[in-house]
Amino acid sequence: MAIKDYAKKMIEQDPVIREIADKKETLWINNRYLPFEMTDALCQLIVTDDDISDAARRLAKFAPYIRKCFPETEPTGGLIESPLAKISNMQAELINTCNAAIPGQLFLKMDSHLAIAGSVKARGGIYEVLKHAEDLALAEGMITEDDNYERFADDDMKEFFGRYTVQVGSTGNLGLSIGIMSAFLGFKVKVHMSADAKQWKKDMLRSKGVDVIEYADDYSKAVAEGRRMSDEDPMSYFVDDEYSVPLFLGYAVAAERLKGQLEDEGITVDADHPLIVYVPAGVGGAPGGVCYGLKRLFKDNVHVFFTEPTMVPSVLLGFASDRYNEVNVADFGLSGMSEADGLACASPSGFVTRIDRNLVSGDFTISDGKLYDFMRMLKKTEDILIEPSSCAAFIGPVNLMQKEQGLRYLSEQGLDETKLANSTQICWATGGRLVPDEIWDKYMNTYIEE
Ligand SMILES: *Cc1c(COP(=O)(O)O)cnc(C)c1O
């Protein structure tokens, strides 16, 4: 694979980018990270606090409908929300086996177990589908703002949505989320799947009446083709993972909910009690929205890192090159292939890499083999199963203080030993609940030599 000229220059000038081109695990610290106050005005020109509150309100309005149709959401009153679990055994094991220093308390945000879609995509994806359904129903007079949204379960509503199509391009989990929710509402659904998508995800969607279209190409191609086909059909709506603001808002709502959970745990987040969060990134939408929401609430007291496979660090490169979506990991000689199907996006979202350019603290890369090792470790120590893509999050606490760049960041941010001892670290588990048993067996027995 020929390395592009701009990439060559970056590789020569930056040792971290050289490590990336050498397919090594690394930690990139954001050279344009800014104090929150300096980002506030510009960010709010694009996505405001009101936009996020509006999304939270809309989800609350749909809660009676979700609760009625998906009894698994009964405990959360129809909100699609996941537990925050303290994982001290995993923390101890990581410290032991990886020689890591992990101060503070380690938690797992279990979006792996979110209702309906079993992944973080249940936030953004389902929000966008619900918003689209509401927009159509309001425009055509099927509902009014004051109606109880349980009405969306009525037969005439399903018939109404049956006239419309929803389409999406996906490596798997977004397709599951959009597909399951849209089909449930009554929409016709087409999911354009990239080559990385796992067979069981395609099978599950087909079993729900979703039209799955397969591509031999990568994710960007599946998205481009889906977008084109949808644009040709006036009755079709395309959920655009590379540009979508509604998706982003659905993810951003997570922050407010997490804040409540931290309060319930009696955890303080302030200058002396920092919050450090690690979120696996594919195209950047989910981690980008979560990061945005967290920064708006916790400002400089939260430090958000993304994590990506060594072969597909597209969001990292979109940031580091300042080329945003105009980057492909192939430009750096990387295959873009990974066992982490949820993260295998060769080019990042232009929207997210721009809006989060000054907010993200950094980005870790992780080799595929470790995904499975961490998966087995979490199962052994905490009896929790999350899919390999999700396990990318653990490289954060493991490497933050083992990498020179990480130590420098902590020192520049004034995060001394005392503050770190008081810190809360959260690994964001992004998927897993829908994985079939036979696939778990396969995962548990997968070992990759580095
Ligand atoms: C989609 C996904 C991510 C990352 O989300 P992006 O919006 O693509 O960045 C992380 N983990 C899993 C399991 C996913 O499915």
Tab-separated table of C-alpha atoms and ligand atoms in Angstrom:
chain	number	residue	atom	x	y	z
A	1	MET	CA	0.000	0.000	0.000
A	2	ALA	CA	1.472	3.325	-1.030
A	3	ILE	CA	1.751	5.844	1.759
A	4	LYS	CA	0.481	9.272	0.736
A	5	ASP	CA	2.827	12.260	0.727
A	6	TYR	CA	1.104	14.157	3.515
A	7	ALA	CA	1.193	11.009	5.630
A	8	LYS	CA	4.909	10.510	4.948
A	9	LYS	CA	5.589	14.002	6.195
A	10	MET	CA	3.621	13.387	9.375
A	11	ILE	CA	5.402	10.082	9.954
A	12	GLU	CA	8.783	11.791	9.635
A	13	GLN	CA	7.900	14.636	11.945
A	14	ASP	CA	5.932	12.945	14.703
A	15	PRO	CA	7.148	9.875	16.633
A	16	VAL	CA	3.580	8.975	17.613
A	17	ILE	CA	2.470	8.940	13.988
A	18	ARG	CA	5.537	6.838	13.196
A	19	GLU	CA	4.383	4.290	15.784
A	20	ILE	CA	0.992	4.262	14.101
A	21	ALA	CA	2.495	3.599	10.692
A	22	ASP	CA	4.586	0.846	12.325
A	23	LYS	CA	1.294	-0.667	13.589
A	24	LYS	CA	2.344	-0.289	17.213
A	25	GLU	CA	0.147	0.577	20.152
A	26	THR	CA	0.481	4.218	21.040
A	27	LEU	CA	-1.081	7.165	22.801
A	28	TRP	CA	-1.695	10.343	20.868
A	29	ILE	CA	-2.214	13.422	23.006
A	30	ASN	CA	-4.363	16.109	21.425
A	31	ASN	CA	-2.125	19.013	20.404
A	32	ARG	CA	-5.186	21.255	20.188
A	33	TYR	CA	-6.774	20.352	23.493
A	34	LEU	CA	-8.090	23.573	25.050
A	35	PRO	CA	-9.473	24.668	28.395
A	36	PHE	CA	-13.249	24.239	28.228
A	37	GLU	CA	-13.966	27.939	28.530
A	38	MET	CA	-12.110	28.639	25.294
A	39	THR	CA	-14.192	26.111	23.369
A	40	ASP	CA	-17.583	26.984	24.784
A	41	ALA	CA	-18.758	29.795	22.498
A	42	LEU	CA	-17.693	28.126	19.261
A	43	CYS	CA	-19.135	24.749	20.225
A	44	GLN	CA	-22.480	26.232	21.160
A	45	LEU	CA	-22.784	27.761	17.701
A	46	ILE	CA	-23.062	24.206	16.432
A	47	VAL	CA	-24.667	22.118	19.196
A	48	THR	CA	-26.163	23.964	22.161
A	49	ASP	CA	-26.999	22.811	25.648
A	50	ASP	CA	-30.635	23.337	24.679
A	51	ASP	CA	-30.239	20.938	21.761
A	52	ILE	CA	-29.065	18.254	24.176
A	53	SER	CA	-31.858	18.987	26.680
A	54	ASP	CA	-34.355	18.898	23.833
A	55	ALA	CA	-33.117	15.409	22.880
A	56	ALA	CA	-33.390	14.286	26.507
A	57	ARG	CA	-36.958	15.636	26.643
A	58	ARG	CA	-37.898	13.834	23.433
A	59	LEU	CA	-36.566	10.537	24.813
A	60	ALA	CA	-38.594	11.075	27.990
A	61	LYS	CA	-41.685	11.669	25.859
A	62	PHE	CA	-41.134	8.397	24.027
A	63	ALA	CA	-40.489	6.510	27.272
A	64	PRO	CA	-44.102	5.303	27.686
A	65	TYR	CA	-44.003	3.901	24.149
A	66	ILE	CA	-40.632	2.209	24.652
A	67	ARG	CA	-41.754	0.792	27.978
A	68	LYS	CA	-44.921	-0.601	26.462
A	69	CYS	CA	-43.164	-2.229	23.494
A	70	PHE	CA	-39.947	-3.341	25.171
A	71	PRO	CA	-40.731	-4.724	28.663
A	72	GLU	CA	-36.971	-5.051	29.310
A	73	THR	CA	-37.026	-1.257	29.821
A	74	GLU	CA	-39.510	-1.509	32.696
A	75	PRO	CA	-36.828	-1.005	35.397
A	76	THR	CA	-35.737	2.280	33.792
A	77	GLY	CA	-39.276	3.462	33.092
A	78	GLY	CA	-38.850	3.240	29.328
A	79	LEU	CA	-35.534	5.034	29.225
A	80	ILE	CA	-32.776	3.162	27.421
A	81	GLU	CA	-30.046	3.380	30.062
A	82	SER	CA	-27.264	1.142	31.316
A	83	PRO	CA	-25.753	0.404	34.723
A	84	LEU	CA	-22.479	1.852	35.956
A	85	ALA	CA	-20.565	-1.014	37.549
A	86	LYS	CA	-17.566	-0.790	39.817
A	87	ILE	CA	-14.974	-3.283	38.582
A	88	SER	CA	-12.364	-3.506	41.350
A	89	ASN	CA	-11.444	-7.120	40.547
A	90	MET	CA	-10.761	-6.206	36.939
A	91	GLN	CA	-8.772	-3.190	38.098
A	92	ALA	CA	-6.592	-5.398	40.332
A	93	GLU	CA	-6.097	-7.921	37.527
A	94	LEU	CA	-5.098	-5.216	35.033
A	95	ILE	CA	-2.610	-3.844	37.532
A	96	ASN	CA	-1.198	-7.333	38.114
A	97	THR	CA	-0.998	-8.692	34.621
A	98	CYS	CA	-0.284	-5.531	32.616
A	99	ASN	CA	2.096	-3.918	35.059
A	100	ALA	CA	-0.202	-0.901	34.982
A	101	ALA	CA	-0.662	1.863	37.527
A	102	ILE	CA	-4.397	2.495	37.770
A	103	PRO	CA	-5.153	4.916	40.585
A	104	GLY	CA	-8.623	5.812	41.794
A	105	GLN	CA	-11.741	3.734	41.236
A	106	LEU	CA	-12.363	1.903	37.989
A	107	PHE	CA	-15.897	1.599	36.624
A	108	LEU	CA	-17.537	0.035	33.592
A	109	LYS	CA	-20.331	1.950	31.853
A	110	MET	CA	-22.340	-0.955	30.546
A	111	ASP	CA	-23.786	0.284	27.270
A	112	SER	CA	-22.905	-3.236	26.175
A	113	HIS	CA	-26.134	-4.165	27.920
A	114	LEU	CA	-28.432	-1.389	26.703
A	115	ALA	CA	-31.983	-2.460	25.924
A	116	ILE	CA	-33.201	-3.150	22.374
A	117	ALA	CA	-29.887	-2.878	20.476
A	118	GLY	CA	-27.336	-4.209	22.991
A	119	SER	CA	-24.793	-1.533	22.165
A	120	VAL	CA	-24.039	2.159	22.519
A	121	LYS	CA	-25.899	2.567	19.196
A	122	ALA	CA	-29.110	2.192	21.193
A	123	ARG	CA	-28.495	5.799	22.235
A	124	GLY	CA	-27.867	7.635	18.969
A	125	GLY	CA	-29.490	5.240	16.541
A	126	ILE	CA	-32.771	4.814	18.342
A	127	TYR	CA	-32.972	8.510	19.139
A	128	GLU	CA	-32.607	9.433	15.482
A	129	VAL	CA	-35.240	6.933	14.356
A	130	LEU	CA	-37.703	8.131	17.012
A	131	LYS	CA	-37.111	11.756	16.055
A	132	HIS	CA	-37.656	10.971	12.383
A	133	ALA	CA	-40.867	9.092	13.198
A	134	GLU	CA	-42.083	12.022	15.285
A	135	ASP	CA	-41.235	14.525	12.531
A	136	LEU	CA	-43.224	12.531	9.953
A	137	ALA	CA	-46.162	11.911	12.270
A	138	LEU	CA	-46.406	15.584	13.255
A	139	ALA	CA	-46.058	16.812	9.665
A	140	GLU	CA	-48.818	14.487	8.437
A	141	GLY	CA	-51.117	15.174	11.391
A	142	MET	CA	-50.949	11.619	12.741
A	143	ILE	CA	-50.153	12.941	16.218
A	144	THR	CA	-50.015	16.230	18.075
A	145	GLU	CA	-47.342	17.425	20.466
A	146	ASP	CA	-49.711	16.824	23.377
A	147	ASP	CA	-50.502	13.183	22.629
A	148	ASN	CA	-49.258	10.366	24.802
A	149	TYR	CA	-46.606	8.775	22.614
A	150	GLU	CA	-47.838	5.277	23.436
A	151	ARG	CA	-49.895	6.086	20.380
A	152	PHE	CA	-46.878	5.134	18.253
A	153	ALA	CA	-47.707	1.498	18.999
A	154	ASP	CA	-51.146	1.748	17.329
A	155	ASP	CA	-51.785	-0.237	14.146
A	156	ASP	CA	-52.638	2.798	12.016
A	157	MET	CA	-49.283	4.335	12.949
A	158	LYS	CA	-47.458	1.213	11.796
A	159	GLU	CA	-49.391	1.320	8.543
A	160	PHE	CA	-48.494	4.973	8.149
A	161	PHE	CA	-44.763	4.376	8.643
A	162	GLY	CA	-44.965	1.444	6.232
A	163	ARG	CA	-45.139	3.982	3.402
A	164	TYR	CA	-41.647	5.188	4.303
A	165	THR	CA	-38.174	3.690	4.200
A	166	VAL	CA	-35.232	4.152	6.569
A	167	GLN	CA	-31.728	3.308	5.328
A	168	VAL	CA	-28.336	3.189	6.991
A	169	GLY	CA	-24.776	2.106	6.270
A	170	SER	CA	-23.175	0.072	9.029
A	171	THR	CA	-20.406	-2.232	10.169
A	172	GLY	CA	-23.046	-3.997	12.247
A	173	ASN	CA	-24.242	-2.440	15.469
A	174	LEU	CA	-25.683	0.756	14.031
A	175	GLY	CA	-27.561	-1.408	11.554
A	176	LEU	CA	-28.941	-3.471	14.441
A	177	SER	CA	-30.082	-0.412	16.325
A	178	ILE	CA	-31.633	1.424	13.368
A	179	GLY	CA	-32.967	-1.801	11.886
A	180	ILE	CA	-34.661	-3.147	14.999
A	181	MET	CA	-36.230	0.187	15.996
A	182	SER	CA	-37.339	1.201	12.497
A	183	ALA	CA	-38.830	-2.195	11.702
A	184	PHE	CA	-40.653	-2.131	15.023
A	185	LEU	CA	-42.236	1.236	14.233
A	186	GLY	CA	-43.370	-0.147	10.883
A	187	PHE	CA	-40.835	1.391	8.505
A	188	LYS	CA	-39.363	-0.473	5.578
A	189	VAL	CA	-35.651	-0.767	6.383
A	190	LYS	CA	-32.541	-1.223	4.269
A	191	VAL	CA	-29.214	-1.738	6.005
A	192	HIS	CA	-26.070	-1.434	3.890
A	193	MET	CA	-23.418	-3.618	5.497
A	194	SER	CA	-19.658	-3.402	5.012
A	195	ALA	CA	-17.381	-6.420	4.545
A	196	ASP	CA	-16.403	-6.381	8.246
A	197	ALA	CA	-19.950	-6.941	9.440
A	198	LYS	CA	-20.432	-10.199	11.325
A	199	GLN	CA	-22.754	-12.799	9.869
A	200	TRP	CA	-24.887	-13.154	13.001
A	201	LYS	CA	-25.740	-9.456	12.863
A	202	LYS	CA	-26.952	-9.809	9.281
A	203	ASP	CA	-28.947	-12.923	10.224
A	204	MET	CA	-30.571	-11.211	13.185
A	205	LEU	CA	-31.626	-8.230	11.080
A	206	ARG	CA	-33.048	-10.424	8.319
A	207	SER	CA	-35.048	-12.310	10.933
A	208	LYS	CA	-36.716	-8.989	11.814
A	209	GLY	CA	-37.699	-8.300	8.230
A	210	VAL	CA	-34.853	-5.926	7.473
A	211	ASP	CA	-33.428	-5.844	3.955
A	212	VAL	CA	-29.655	-6.369	4.386
A	213	ILE	CA	-27.493	-5.355	1.432
A	214	GLU	CA	-23.910	-6.609	1.579
A	215	TYR	CA	-20.806	-4.952	0.180
A	216	ALA	CA	-17.379	-6.440	-0.381
A	217	ASP	CA	-15.967	-2.985	0.378
A	218	ASP	CA	-15.254	-1.100	3.540
A	219	TYR	CA	-17.593	0.905	5.659
A	220	SER	CA	-17.269	4.238	3.819
A	221	LYS	CA	-18.396	2.516	0.628
A	222	ALA	CA	-21.444	0.990	2.299
A	223	VAL	CA	-22.380	4.416	3.633
A	224	ALA	CA	-21.858	6.139	0.277
A	225	GLU	CA	-23.960	3.578	-1.547
A	226	GLY	CA	-26.722	3.693	1.060
A	227	ARG	CA	-26.772	7.474	0.931
A	228	ARG	CA	-27.020	7.439	-2.859
A	229	MET	CA	-29.864	4.915	-2.945
A	230	SER	CA	-31.776	6.770	-0.266
A	231	ASP	CA	-31.382	10.122	-2.020
A	232	GLU	CA	-33.015	8.636	-5.109
A	233	ASP	CA	-36.168	7.772	-3.165
A	234	PRO	CA	-38.260	10.707	-1.871
A	235	MET	CA	-39.943	8.427	0.696
A	236	SER	CA	-36.601	7.326	2.134
A	237	TYR	CA	-34.612	8.740	5.028
A	238	PHE	CA	-30.902	8.080	5.432
A	239	VAL	CA	-29.279	7.880	8.860
A	240	ASP	CA	-25.889	9.315	8.064
A	241	ASP	CA	-23.325	8.114	10.568
A	242	GLU	CA	-20.672	10.389	9.037
A	243	TYR	CA	-22.617	13.649	9.466
A	244	SER	CA	-25.688	13.147	11.644
A	245	VAL	CA	-26.487	15.694	14.352
A	246	PRO	CA	-29.467	13.730	15.801
A	247	LEU	CA	-27.227	10.670	16.303
A	248	PHE	CA	-24.704	12.877	18.069
A	249	LEU	CA	-27.408	14.310	20.338
A	250	GLY	CA	-28.650	10.854	21.272
A	251	TYR	CA	-25.140	9.979	22.427
A	252	ALA	CA	-24.634	13.295	24.210
A	253	VAL	CA	-27.668	12.670	26.450
A	254	ALA	CA	-25.611	9.913	28.124
A	255	ALA	CA	-23.652	12.540	30.055
A	256	GLU	CA	-26.561	13.860	32.105
A	257	ARG	CA	-27.616	10.313	32.943
A	258	LEU	CA	-24.081	9.368	33.971
A	259	LYS	CA	-23.902	12.426	36.199
A	260	GLY	CA	-26.940	11.151	38.082
A	261	GLN	CA	-25.379	7.707	38.441
A	262	LEU	CA	-22.147	9.154	39.803
A	263	GLU	CA	-24.127	11.164	42.329
A	264	ASP	CA	-26.001	8.012	43.347
A	265	GLU	CA	-22.630	6.341	43.955
A	266	GLY	CA	-21.599	9.273	46.112
A	267	ILE	CA	-18.854	10.204	43.670
A	268	THR	CA	-17.727	13.804	43.431
A	269	VAL	CA	-16.304	15.204	40.218
A	270	ASP	CA	-14.390	18.449	40.677
A	271	ALA	CA	-10.873	19.850	40.295
A	272	ASP	CA	-9.582	17.585	43.073
A	273	HIS	CA	-11.596	14.545	41.938
A	274	PRO	CA	-11.046	14.190	38.198
A	275	LEU	CA	-13.093	11.960	35.949
A	276	ILE	CA	-11.196	10.063	33.243
A	277	VAL	CA	-13.224	8.324	30.542
A	278	TYR	CA	-12.166	5.931	27.778
A	279	VAL	CA	-14.495	5.302	24.828
A	280	PRO	CA	-13.862	3.043	21.814
A	281	ALA	CA	-14.191	4.913	18.507
A	282	GLY	CA	-15.260	3.768	15.075
A	283	VAL	CA	-16.394	6.637	12.900
A	284	GLY	CA	-16.360	8.816	16.014
A	285	GLY	CA	-20.071	9.489	16.530
A	286	ALA	CA	-20.684	7.588	19.754
A	287	PRO	CA	-17.491	8.574	21.594
A	288	GLY	CA	-17.721	12.056	20.095
A	289	GLY	CA	-21.241	12.655	21.360
A	290	VAL	CA	-20.497	11.155	24.767
A	291	CYS	CA	-17.360	13.300	25.036
A	292	TYR	CA	-19.222	16.435	24.005
A	293	GLY	CA	-21.951	15.861	26.564
A	294	LEU	CA	-19.448	15.110	29.327
A	295	LYS	CA	-17.350	18.196	28.593
A	296	ARG	CA	-20.437	20.423	28.711
A	297	LEU	CA	-21.289	19.104	32.169
A	298	PHE	CA	-17.914	18.518	33.809
A	299	LYS	CA	-15.771	20.943	31.786
A	300	ASP	CA	-12.051	20.734	32.662
A	301	ASN	CA	-12.692	18.142	35.366
A	302	VAL	CA	-13.347	15.410	32.827
A	303	HIS	CA	-10.679	13.963	30.546
A	304	VAL	CA	-11.992	11.943	27.636
A	305	PHE	CA	-9.815	9.575	25.628
A	306	PHE	CA	-10.856	7.598	22.563
A	307	THR	CA	-9.482	4.135	21.832
A	308	GLU	CA	-9.046	2.541	18.392
A	309	PRO	CA	-7.510	-0.586	16.821
A	310	THR	CA	-3.867	-0.213	15.708
A	311	MET	CA	-4.964	-0.996	12.145
A	312	VAL	CA	-7.856	1.509	12.085
A	313	PRO	CA	-6.989	4.680	14.041
A	314	SER	CA	-9.082	6.826	11.709
A	315	VAL	CA	-10.424	9.303	14.259
A	316	LEU	CA	-6.944	9.803	15.680
A	317	LEU	CA	-5.571	10.498	12.205
A	318	GLY	CA	-8.488	12.774	11.322
A	319	PHE	CA	-7.610	14.885	14.357
A	320	ALA	CA	-3.820	14.702	14.136
A	321	SER	CA	-3.691	15.573	10.442
A	322	ASP	CA	-6.334	18.307	10.698
A	323	ARG	CA	-7.787	16.721	7.577
A	324	TYR	CA	-10.858	15.461	9.471
A	325	ASN	CA	-12.931	13.210	7.158
A	326	GLU	CA	-10.339	13.685	4.408
A	327	VAL	CA	-8.249	10.913	5.915
A	328	ASN	CA	-8.176	7.222	5.227
A	329	VAL	CA	-6.036	4.882	7.315
A	330	ALA	CA	-4.777	3.422	4.015
A	331	ASP	CA	-3.019	6.784	3.449
A	332	PHE	CA	-0.676	5.650	6.250
A	333	GLY	CA	-0.257	2.145	4.893
A	334	LEU	CA	-2.730	0.544	7.311
A	335	SER	CA	-5.118	-2.203	6.253
A	336	GLY	CA	-8.181	-0.844	8.021
A	337	MET	CA	-9.053	-4.425	8.945
A	338	SER	CA	-9.731	-5.364	12.538
A	339	GLU	CA	-11.400	-8.028	14.647
A	340	ALA	CA	-13.133	-5.075	16.257
A	341	ASP	CA	-15.914	-4.880	13.670
A	342	GLY	CA	-17.603	-2.036	15.541
A	343	LEU	CA	-14.506	0.119	15.153
A	344	ALA	CA	-13.473	-0.705	11.604
A	345	CYS	CA	-14.133	2.647	9.943
A	346	ALA	CA	-11.251	3.677	7.673
A	347	SER	CA	-12.322	7.349	7.548
A	348	PRO	CA	-13.781	9.304	10.452
A	349	SER	CA	-16.829	11.531	10.701
A	350	GLY	CA	-16.037	15.056	9.511
A	351	PHE	CA	-18.647	16.499	11.824
A	352	VAL	CA	-17.364	14.821	14.968
A	353	THR	CA	-13.651	15.279	14.330
A	354	ARG	CA	-14.311	18.997	13.870
A	355	ILE	CA	-16.632	19.622	16.810
A	356	ASP	CA	-14.497	17.561	19.220
A	357	ARG	CA	-11.133	18.808	17.918
A	358	ASN	CA	-10.399	20.850	21.061
A	359	LEU	CA	-12.275	18.683	23.572
A	360	VAL	CA	-10.747	15.207	23.373
A	361	SER	CA	-7.685	14.646	25.543
A	362	GLY	CA	-6.166	11.957	23.351
A	363	ASP	CA	-6.552	8.630	21.584
A	364	PHE	CA	-5.064	5.211	22.460
A	365	THR	CA	-4.506	2.432	19.962
A	366	ILE	CA	-4.767	-1.259	20.838
A	367	SER	CA	-3.721	-4.437	19.056
A	368	ASP	CA	-6.451	-6.925	18.132
A	369	GLY	CA	-5.034	-9.713	20.314
A	370	LYS	CA	-5.505	-7.688	23.492
A	371	LEU	CA	-9.203	-7.202	22.774
A	372	TYR	CA	-9.751	-10.901	23.379
A	373	ASP	CA	-7.405	-11.012	26.373
A	374	PHE	CA	-9.291	-8.176	28.074
A	375	MET	CA	-12.599	-9.822	27.181
A	376	ARG	CA	-11.574	-13.049	28.944
A	377	MET	CA	-10.163	-11.097	31.873
A	378	LEU	CA	-13.430	-9.202	32.430
A	379	LYS	CA	-15.406	-12.426	32.243
A	380	LYS	CA	-13.066	-14.108	34.726
A	381	THR	CA	-12.853	-11.253	37.231
A	382	GLU	CA	-16.329	-9.716	37.054
A	383	ASP	CA	-18.431	-12.298	35.203
A	384	ILE	CA	-19.365	-9.668	32.629
A	385	LEU	CA	-19.268	-10.358	28.892
A	386	ILE	CA	-18.706	-7.535	26.443
A	387	GLU	CA	-17.809	-7.868	22.768
A	388	PRO	CA	-14.187	-7.542	21.588
A	389	SER	CA	-14.678	-4.054	20.077
A	390	SER	CA	-15.783	-2.786	23.485
A	391	CYS	CA	-12.682	-4.114	25.160
A	392	ALA	CA	-10.581	-1.491	23.399
A	393	ALA	CA	-11.561	0.769	26.306
A	394	PHE	CA	-9.268	-1.098	28.733
A	395	ILE	CA	-6.107	-0.036	26.948
A	396	GLY	CA	-6.775	3.449	28.368
A	397	PRO	CA	-6.258	2.829	32.095
A	398	VAL	CA	-3.553	0.270	31.273
A	399	ASN	CA	-1.430	2.613	29.191
A	400	LEU	CA	-2.204	6.107	30.492
A	401	MET	CA	0.559	5.965	33.056
A	402	GLN	CA	2.806	3.551	31.170
A	403	LYS	CA	3.227	5.896	28.228
A	404	GLU	CA	5.491	8.877	28.541
A	405	GLN	CA	2.922	10.988	26.637
A	406	GLY	CA	0.295	10.074	29.211
A	407	LEU	CA	2.463	11.065	32.154
A	408	ARG	CA	3.279	14.357	30.459
A	409	TYR	CA	-0.432	15.047	29.876
A	410	LEU	CA	-1.276	14.322	33.511
A	411	SER	CA	1.475	16.605	34.718
A	412	GLU	CA	0.482	19.422	32.345
A	413	GLN	CA	-3.105	19.158	33.551
A	414	GLY	CA	-1.962	19.317	37.160
A	415	LEU	CA	-3.229	15.804	37.870
A	416	ASP	CA	-0.812	14.902	40.653
A	417	GLU	CA	-0.704	11.740	42.733
A	418	THR	CA	-3.296	12.946	45.247
A	419	LYS	CA	-5.797	13.954	42.584
A	420	LEU	CA	-5.294	10.715	40.696
A	421	ALA	CA	-5.850	8.723	43.879
A	422	ASN	CA	-9.192	10.537	44.137
A	423	SER	CA	-10.041	10.006	40.491
A	424	THR	CA	-12.810	8.008	38.902
A	425	GLN	CA	-11.911	6.165	35.718
A	426	ILE	CA	-14.595	4.799	33.430
A	427	CYS	CA	-14.201	2.304	30.616
A	428	TRP	CA	-17.156	2.623	28.261
A	429	ALA	CA	-18.368	-0.851	27.288
A	430	THR	CA	-19.980	-0.257	23.928
A	431	GLY	CA	-21.521	-3.576	22.890
A	432	GLY	CA	-22.241	-7.207	23.620
A	433	ARG	CA	-25.689	-8.150	24.898
A	434	LEU	CA	-27.063	-9.413	21.586
A	435	VAL	CA	-24.079	-11.636	20.793
A	436	PRO	CA	-25.394	-15.227	20.403
A	437	ASP	CA	-24.020	-17.969	22.690
A	438	GLU	CA	-22.170	-19.848	19.963
A	439	ILE	CA	-20.373	-16.635	18.993
A	440	TRP	CA	-19.324	-16.081	22.618
A	441	ASP	CA	-17.770	-19.547	22.595
A	442	LYS	CA	-15.855	-18.629	19.478
A	443	TYR	CA	-14.734	-15.292	20.934
A	444	MET	CA	-13.604	-16.890	24.185
A	445	ASN	CA	-11.388	-19.258	22.237
A	446	THR	CA	-9.839	-16.717	19.913
A	447	TYR	CA	-6.166	-16.042	20.495
A	448	ILE	CA	-4.191	-13.768	18.208
A	449	GLU	CA	-0.411	-13.796	18.147
A	450	GLU	CA	1.030	-10.312	17.902
B	1	LIG	C1	-20.236	1.765	16.879
B	1	LIG	C2	-19.442	1.226	17.964
B	1	LIG	C3	-18.451	1.975	18.580
B	1	LIG	C4	-18.027	3.349	18.159
B	1	LIG	O1	-19.014	4.205	17.691
B	1	LIG	P1	-18.738	5.170	16.460
B	1	LIG	O2	-19.898	6.065	16.442
B	1	LIG	O3	-18.647	4.323	15.224
B	1	LIG	O4	-17.442	5.847	16.726
B	1	LIG	C5	-17.769	1.370	19.598
B	1	LIG	N1	-18.027	0.116	20.005
B	1	LIG	C6	-18.983	-0.633	19.446
B	1	LIG	C7	-19.235	-2.004	19.953
B	1	LIG	C8	-19.726	-0.100	18.398
B	1	LIG	O5	-20.664	-0.844	17.834
